Backbone as CSV, one residue per row, in Angstrom:
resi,resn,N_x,N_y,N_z,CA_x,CA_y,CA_z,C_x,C_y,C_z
1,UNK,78.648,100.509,97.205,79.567,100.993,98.214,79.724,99.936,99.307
2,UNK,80.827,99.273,99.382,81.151,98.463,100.603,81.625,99.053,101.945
3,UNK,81.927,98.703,102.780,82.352,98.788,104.479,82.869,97.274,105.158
4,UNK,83.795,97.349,105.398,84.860,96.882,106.053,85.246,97.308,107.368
5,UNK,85.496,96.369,108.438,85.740,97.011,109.646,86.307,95.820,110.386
6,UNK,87.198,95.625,111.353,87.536,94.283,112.211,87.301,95.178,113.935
7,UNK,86.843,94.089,114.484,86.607,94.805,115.630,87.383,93.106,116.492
8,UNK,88.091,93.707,117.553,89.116,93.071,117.963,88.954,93.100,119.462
9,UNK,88.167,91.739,120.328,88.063,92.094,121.789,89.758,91.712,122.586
10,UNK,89.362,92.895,123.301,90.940,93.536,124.116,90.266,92.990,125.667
11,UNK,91.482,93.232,126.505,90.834,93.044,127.921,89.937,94.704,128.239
12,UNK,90.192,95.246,127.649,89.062,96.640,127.921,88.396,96.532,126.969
13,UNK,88.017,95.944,125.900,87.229,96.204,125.207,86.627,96.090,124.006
14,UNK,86.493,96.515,122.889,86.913,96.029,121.897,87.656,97.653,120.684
15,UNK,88.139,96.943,119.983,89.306,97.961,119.475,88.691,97.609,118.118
16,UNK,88.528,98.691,117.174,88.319,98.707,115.538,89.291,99.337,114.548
17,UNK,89.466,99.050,113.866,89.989,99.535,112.711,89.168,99.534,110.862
18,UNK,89.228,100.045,110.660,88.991,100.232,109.024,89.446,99.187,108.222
19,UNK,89.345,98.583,107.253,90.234,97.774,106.414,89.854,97.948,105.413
20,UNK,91.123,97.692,104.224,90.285,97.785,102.712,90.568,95.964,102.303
21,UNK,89.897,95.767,101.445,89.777,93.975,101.234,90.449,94.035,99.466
22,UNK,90.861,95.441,99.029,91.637,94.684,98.202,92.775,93.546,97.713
23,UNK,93.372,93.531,98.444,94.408,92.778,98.639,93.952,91.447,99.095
24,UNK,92.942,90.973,99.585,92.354,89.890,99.940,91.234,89.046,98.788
25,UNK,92.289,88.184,98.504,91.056,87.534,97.341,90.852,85.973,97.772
26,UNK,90.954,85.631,99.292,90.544,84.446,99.423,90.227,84.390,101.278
27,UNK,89.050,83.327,101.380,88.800,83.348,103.102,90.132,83.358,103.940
28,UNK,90.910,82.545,103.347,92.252,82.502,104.054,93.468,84.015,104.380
29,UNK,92.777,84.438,103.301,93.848,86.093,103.355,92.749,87.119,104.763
30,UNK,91.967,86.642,104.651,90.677,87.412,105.189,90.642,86.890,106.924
31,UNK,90.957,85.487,106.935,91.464,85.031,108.461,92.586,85.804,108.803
32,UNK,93.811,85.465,107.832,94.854,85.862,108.020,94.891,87.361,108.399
33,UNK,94.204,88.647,108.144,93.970,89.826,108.440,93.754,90.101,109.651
34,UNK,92.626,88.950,109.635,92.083,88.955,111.537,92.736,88.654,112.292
35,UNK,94.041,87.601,112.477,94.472,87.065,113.182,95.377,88.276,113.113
36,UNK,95.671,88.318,112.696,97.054,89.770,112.662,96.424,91.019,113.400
37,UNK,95.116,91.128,113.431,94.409,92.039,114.173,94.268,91.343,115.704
38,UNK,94.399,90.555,116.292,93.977,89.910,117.453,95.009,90.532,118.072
39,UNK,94.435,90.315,119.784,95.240,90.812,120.721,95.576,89.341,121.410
40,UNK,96.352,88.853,121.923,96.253,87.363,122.507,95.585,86.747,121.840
41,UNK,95.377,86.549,120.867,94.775,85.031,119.954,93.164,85.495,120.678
42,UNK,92.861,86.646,120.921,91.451,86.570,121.071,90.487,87.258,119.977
43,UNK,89.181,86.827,120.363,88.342,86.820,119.258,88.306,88.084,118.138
44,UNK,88.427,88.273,116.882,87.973,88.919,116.145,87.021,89.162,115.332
45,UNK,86.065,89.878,115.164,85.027,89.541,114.217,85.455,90.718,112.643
46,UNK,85.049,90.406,111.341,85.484,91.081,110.622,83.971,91.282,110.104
47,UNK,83.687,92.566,109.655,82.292,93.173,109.366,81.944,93.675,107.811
48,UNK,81.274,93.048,107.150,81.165,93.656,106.118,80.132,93.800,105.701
49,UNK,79.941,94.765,104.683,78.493,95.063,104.296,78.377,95.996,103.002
50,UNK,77.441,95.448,101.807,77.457,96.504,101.042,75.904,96.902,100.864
51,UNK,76.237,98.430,100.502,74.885,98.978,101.130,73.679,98.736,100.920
52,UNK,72.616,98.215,102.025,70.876,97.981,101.609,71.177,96.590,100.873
53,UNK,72.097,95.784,100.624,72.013,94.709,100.056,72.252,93.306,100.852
54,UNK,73.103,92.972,101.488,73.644,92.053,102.086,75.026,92.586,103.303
55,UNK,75.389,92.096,104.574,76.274,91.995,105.554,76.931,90.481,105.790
56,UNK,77.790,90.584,106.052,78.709,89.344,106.510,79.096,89.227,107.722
57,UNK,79.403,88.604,108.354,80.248,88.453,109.620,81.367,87.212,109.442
58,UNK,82.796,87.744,109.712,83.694,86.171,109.664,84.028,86.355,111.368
59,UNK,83.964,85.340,112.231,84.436,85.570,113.580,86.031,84.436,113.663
60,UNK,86.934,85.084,114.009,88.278,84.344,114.303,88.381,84.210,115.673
61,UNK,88.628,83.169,116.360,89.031,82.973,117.722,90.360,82.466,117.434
62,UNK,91.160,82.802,117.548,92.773,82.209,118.088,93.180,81.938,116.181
63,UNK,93.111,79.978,116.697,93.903,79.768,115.502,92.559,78.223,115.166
64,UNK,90.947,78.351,115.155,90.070,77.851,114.845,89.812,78.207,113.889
65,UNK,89.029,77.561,113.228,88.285,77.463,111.592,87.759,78.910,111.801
66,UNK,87.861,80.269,111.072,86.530,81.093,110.859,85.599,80.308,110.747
67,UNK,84.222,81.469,111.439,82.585,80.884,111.500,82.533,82.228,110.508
68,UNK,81.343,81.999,109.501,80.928,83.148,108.672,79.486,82.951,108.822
69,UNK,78.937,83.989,108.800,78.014,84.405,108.481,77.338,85.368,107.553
70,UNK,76.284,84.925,106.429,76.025,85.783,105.517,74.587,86.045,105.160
71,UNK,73.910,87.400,105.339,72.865,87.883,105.207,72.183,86.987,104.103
72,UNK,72.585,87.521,102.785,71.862,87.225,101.529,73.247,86.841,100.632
73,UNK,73.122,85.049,100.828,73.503,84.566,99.501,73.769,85.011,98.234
74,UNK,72.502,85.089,97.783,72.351,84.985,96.364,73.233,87.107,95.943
75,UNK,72.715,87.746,97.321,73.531,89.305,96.750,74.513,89.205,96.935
76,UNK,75.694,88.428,97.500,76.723,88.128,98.564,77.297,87.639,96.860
77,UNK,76.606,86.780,96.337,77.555,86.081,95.066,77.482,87.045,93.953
78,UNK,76.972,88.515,94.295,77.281,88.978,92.974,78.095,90.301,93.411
79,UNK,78.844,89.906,94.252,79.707,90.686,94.802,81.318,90.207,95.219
80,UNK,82.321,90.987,94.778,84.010,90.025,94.928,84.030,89.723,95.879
81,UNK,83.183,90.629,97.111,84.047,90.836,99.032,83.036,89.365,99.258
82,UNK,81.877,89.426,98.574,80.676,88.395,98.828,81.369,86.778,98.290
83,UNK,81.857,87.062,97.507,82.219,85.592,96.944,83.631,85.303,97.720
84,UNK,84.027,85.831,98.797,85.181,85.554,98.942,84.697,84.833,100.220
85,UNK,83.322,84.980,101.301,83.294,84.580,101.808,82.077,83.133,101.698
86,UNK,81.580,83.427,100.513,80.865,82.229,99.940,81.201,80.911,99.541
87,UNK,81.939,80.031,100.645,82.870,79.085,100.284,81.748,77.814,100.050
88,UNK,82.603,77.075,99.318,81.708,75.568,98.734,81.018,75.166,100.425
89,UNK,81.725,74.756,101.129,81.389,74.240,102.538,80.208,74.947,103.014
90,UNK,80.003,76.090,102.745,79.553,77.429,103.413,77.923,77.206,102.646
91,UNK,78.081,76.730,101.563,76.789,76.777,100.505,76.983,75.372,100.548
92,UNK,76.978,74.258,101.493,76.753,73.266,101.041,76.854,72.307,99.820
93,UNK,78.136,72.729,99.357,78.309,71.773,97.719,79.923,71.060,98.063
94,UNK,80.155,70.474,97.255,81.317,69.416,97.119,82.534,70.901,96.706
95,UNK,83.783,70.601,97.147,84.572,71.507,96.469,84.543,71.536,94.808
96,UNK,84.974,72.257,94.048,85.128,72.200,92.956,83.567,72.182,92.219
97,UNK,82.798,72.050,92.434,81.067,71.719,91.961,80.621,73.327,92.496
98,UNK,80.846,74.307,91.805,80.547,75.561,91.189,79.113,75.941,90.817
99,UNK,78.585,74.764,90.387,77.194,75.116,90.081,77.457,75.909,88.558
100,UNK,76.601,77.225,88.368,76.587,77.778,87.137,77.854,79.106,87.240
101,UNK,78.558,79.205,86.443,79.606,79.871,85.978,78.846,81.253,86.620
102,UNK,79.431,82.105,87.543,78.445,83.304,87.715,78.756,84.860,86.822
103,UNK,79.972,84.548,85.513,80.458,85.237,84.766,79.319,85.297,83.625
104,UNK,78.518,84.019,83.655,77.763,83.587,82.328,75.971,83.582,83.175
105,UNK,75.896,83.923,84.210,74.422,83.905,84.413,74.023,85.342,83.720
106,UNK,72.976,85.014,83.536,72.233,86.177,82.476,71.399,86.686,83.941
107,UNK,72.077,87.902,84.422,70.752,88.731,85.174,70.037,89.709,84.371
108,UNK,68.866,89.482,84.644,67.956,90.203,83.473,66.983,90.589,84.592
109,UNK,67.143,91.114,85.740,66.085,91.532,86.411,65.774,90.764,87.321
110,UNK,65.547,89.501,87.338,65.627,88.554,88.301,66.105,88.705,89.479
111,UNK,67.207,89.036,89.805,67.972,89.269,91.357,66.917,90.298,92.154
112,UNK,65.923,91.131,91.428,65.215,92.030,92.321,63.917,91.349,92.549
113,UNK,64.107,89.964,92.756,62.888,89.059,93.250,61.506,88.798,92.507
114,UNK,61.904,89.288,91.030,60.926,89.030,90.065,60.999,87.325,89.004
115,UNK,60.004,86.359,89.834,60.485,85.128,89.784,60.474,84.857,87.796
116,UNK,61.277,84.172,86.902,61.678,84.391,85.844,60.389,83.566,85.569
117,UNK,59.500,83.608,84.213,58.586,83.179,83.569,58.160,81.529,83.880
118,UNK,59.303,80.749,83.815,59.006,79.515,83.828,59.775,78.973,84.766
119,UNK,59.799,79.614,85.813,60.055,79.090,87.166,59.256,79.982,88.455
120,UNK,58.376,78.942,88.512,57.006,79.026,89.568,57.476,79.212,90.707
121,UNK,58.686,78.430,91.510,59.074,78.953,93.220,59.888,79.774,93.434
122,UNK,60.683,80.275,91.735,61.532,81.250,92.657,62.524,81.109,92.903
123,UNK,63.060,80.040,92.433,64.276,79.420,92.850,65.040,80.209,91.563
124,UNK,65.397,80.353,90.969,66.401,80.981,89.960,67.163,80.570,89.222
125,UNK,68.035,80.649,88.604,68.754,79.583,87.476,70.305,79.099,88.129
126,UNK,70.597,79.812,89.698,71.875,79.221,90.093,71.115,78.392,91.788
127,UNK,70.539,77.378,91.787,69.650,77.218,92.936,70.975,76.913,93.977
128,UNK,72.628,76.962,93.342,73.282,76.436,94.703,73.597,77.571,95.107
129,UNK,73.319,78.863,95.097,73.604,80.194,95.897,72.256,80.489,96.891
130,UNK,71.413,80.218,97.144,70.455,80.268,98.286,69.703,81.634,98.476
131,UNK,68.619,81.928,98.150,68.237,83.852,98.055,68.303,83.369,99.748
132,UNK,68.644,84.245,100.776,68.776,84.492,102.033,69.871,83.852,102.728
133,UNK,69.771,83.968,104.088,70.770,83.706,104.988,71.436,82.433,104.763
134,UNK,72.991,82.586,104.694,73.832,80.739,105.029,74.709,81.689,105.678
135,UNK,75.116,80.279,106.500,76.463,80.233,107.400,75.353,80.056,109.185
136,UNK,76.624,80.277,110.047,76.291,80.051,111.384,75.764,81.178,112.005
137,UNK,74.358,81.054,112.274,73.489,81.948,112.452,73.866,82.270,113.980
138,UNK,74.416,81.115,114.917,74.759,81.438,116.425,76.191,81.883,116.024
139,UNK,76.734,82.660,115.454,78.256,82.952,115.528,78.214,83.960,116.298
140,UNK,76.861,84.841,117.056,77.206,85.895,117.768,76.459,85.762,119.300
141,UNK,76.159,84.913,119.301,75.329,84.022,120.426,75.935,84.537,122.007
142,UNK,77.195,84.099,122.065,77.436,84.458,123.202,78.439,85.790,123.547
143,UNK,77.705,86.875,122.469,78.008,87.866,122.759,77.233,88.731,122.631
144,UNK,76.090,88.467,122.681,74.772,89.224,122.947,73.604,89.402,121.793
145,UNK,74.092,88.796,120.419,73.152,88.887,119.264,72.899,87.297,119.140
146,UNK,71.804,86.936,119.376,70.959,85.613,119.409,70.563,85.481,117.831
147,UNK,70.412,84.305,117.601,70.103,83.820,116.014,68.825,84.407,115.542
148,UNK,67.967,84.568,116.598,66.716,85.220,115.660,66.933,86.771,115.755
149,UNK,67.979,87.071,116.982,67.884,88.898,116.042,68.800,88.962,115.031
150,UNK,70.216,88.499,115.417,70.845,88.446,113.584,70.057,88.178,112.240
151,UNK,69.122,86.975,112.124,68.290,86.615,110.828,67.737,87.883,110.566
152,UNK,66.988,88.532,111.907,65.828,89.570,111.760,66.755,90.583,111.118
153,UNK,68.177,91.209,111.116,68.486,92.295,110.902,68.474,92.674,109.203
154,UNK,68.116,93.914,109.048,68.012,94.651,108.012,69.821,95.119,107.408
155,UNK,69.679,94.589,106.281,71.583,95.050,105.672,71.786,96.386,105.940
156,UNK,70.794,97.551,105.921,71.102,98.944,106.407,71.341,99.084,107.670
157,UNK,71.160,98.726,108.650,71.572,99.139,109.821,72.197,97.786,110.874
158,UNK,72.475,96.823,109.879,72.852,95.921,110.615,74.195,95.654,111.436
159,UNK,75.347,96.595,110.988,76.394,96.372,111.677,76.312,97.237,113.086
160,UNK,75.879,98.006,112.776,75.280,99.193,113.963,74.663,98.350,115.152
161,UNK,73.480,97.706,114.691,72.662,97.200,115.535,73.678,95.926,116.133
162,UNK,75.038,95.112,115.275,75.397,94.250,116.146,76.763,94.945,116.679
163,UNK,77.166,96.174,116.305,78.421,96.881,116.991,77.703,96.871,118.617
164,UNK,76.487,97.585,118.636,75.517,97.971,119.396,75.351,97.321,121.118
165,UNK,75.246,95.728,120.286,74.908,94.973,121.234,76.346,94.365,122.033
166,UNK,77.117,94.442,121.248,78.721,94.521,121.306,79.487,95.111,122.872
167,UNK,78.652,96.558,122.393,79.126,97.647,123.336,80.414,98.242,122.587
168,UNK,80.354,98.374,121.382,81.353,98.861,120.592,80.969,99.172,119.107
169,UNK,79.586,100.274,119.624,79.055,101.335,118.428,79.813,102.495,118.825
170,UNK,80.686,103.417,119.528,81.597,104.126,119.502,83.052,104.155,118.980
171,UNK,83.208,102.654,119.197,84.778,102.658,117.944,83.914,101.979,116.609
172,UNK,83.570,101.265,116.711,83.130,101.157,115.118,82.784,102.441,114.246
173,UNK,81.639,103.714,114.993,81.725,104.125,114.639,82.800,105.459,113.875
174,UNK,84.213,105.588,114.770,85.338,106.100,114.630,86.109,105.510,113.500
175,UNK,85.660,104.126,113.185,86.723,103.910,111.231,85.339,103.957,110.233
176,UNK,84.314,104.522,110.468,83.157,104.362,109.527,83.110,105.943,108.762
């Protein structure tokens, strides 16, 4: 079960809406959403999360690069909303350099942190998806969630806890 939400700072406040991400099959359709959600080219953050597994954050200011942020990699890539924000740049690889086909990885249990027979650290058979956090850990910095409480947050209650700090766990919670 996924969740989707854009929360949009206004001069009063911040304003939410619901979104569905079908229609979005690339970071660029996913800016493009946000920006269409902005009030004056000001900041948007877009929220996602599927449940107990992994959360995202994309933040849009105006007409700047999205900053993303993503809980868990490696759950993030076995997910469409997850791979959309899992860009080469984002995981550190060359464009086009894919690593392993993720149509053809054999999960056999592995993804639930049971390290596979003949691999001792754990690393897994796609090592360019990362088990934990990538992207910009200060993307919420100067709005009240600091890099070590974002890392610290739990995928279950994590949009809550950064609507929270926001001051906009009352409209978030109104499209949830």
């Amino acid at each position: 079960m996924y969740f989707a939400a854009l929360l949009a700072r206004t001069e009063d406040g911040w304003e939410a809406s619901d979104t569905e991400l079908d229609d979005v099959e690339t970071l660029s359709d996913l800016t493009d959403l946000a920006r269409d959600a902005s009030v004056d080219e000001d900041t948007v953050l877009v929220l996602i999360e599927q449940e107990d597994a992994w959360f995202g954050v994309v933040r849009v200011d105006g007409e700047d690069d999205p900053r993303i942020y993503v809980s868990d990699a490696a759950a993030a890539a076995r997910s469409s909303y997850g791979e959309i924000l899992l860009t080469d740049e984002l995981l550190g690889r060359e464009p086009g350099d894919d690593g392993a086909d993720l149509d053809s990885l054999d999960l056999d249990g592995t993804e639930d942190g049971e390290p596979e027979a003949d691999d001792e650290d754990g690393a897994g058979a796609d090592s360019s998806v990362p088990h934990g956090p990538v992207g910009d850990s200060e993307i919420l910095d100067d709005l009240g969630v600091g890099e070590k409480e974002l890392r610290a947050l739990d995928a279950e209650d994590a949009l809550n806890t950064i609507a929270e700090a926001l001051g906009a766990s009352e409209v978030l919670e109104t499209v949830r």
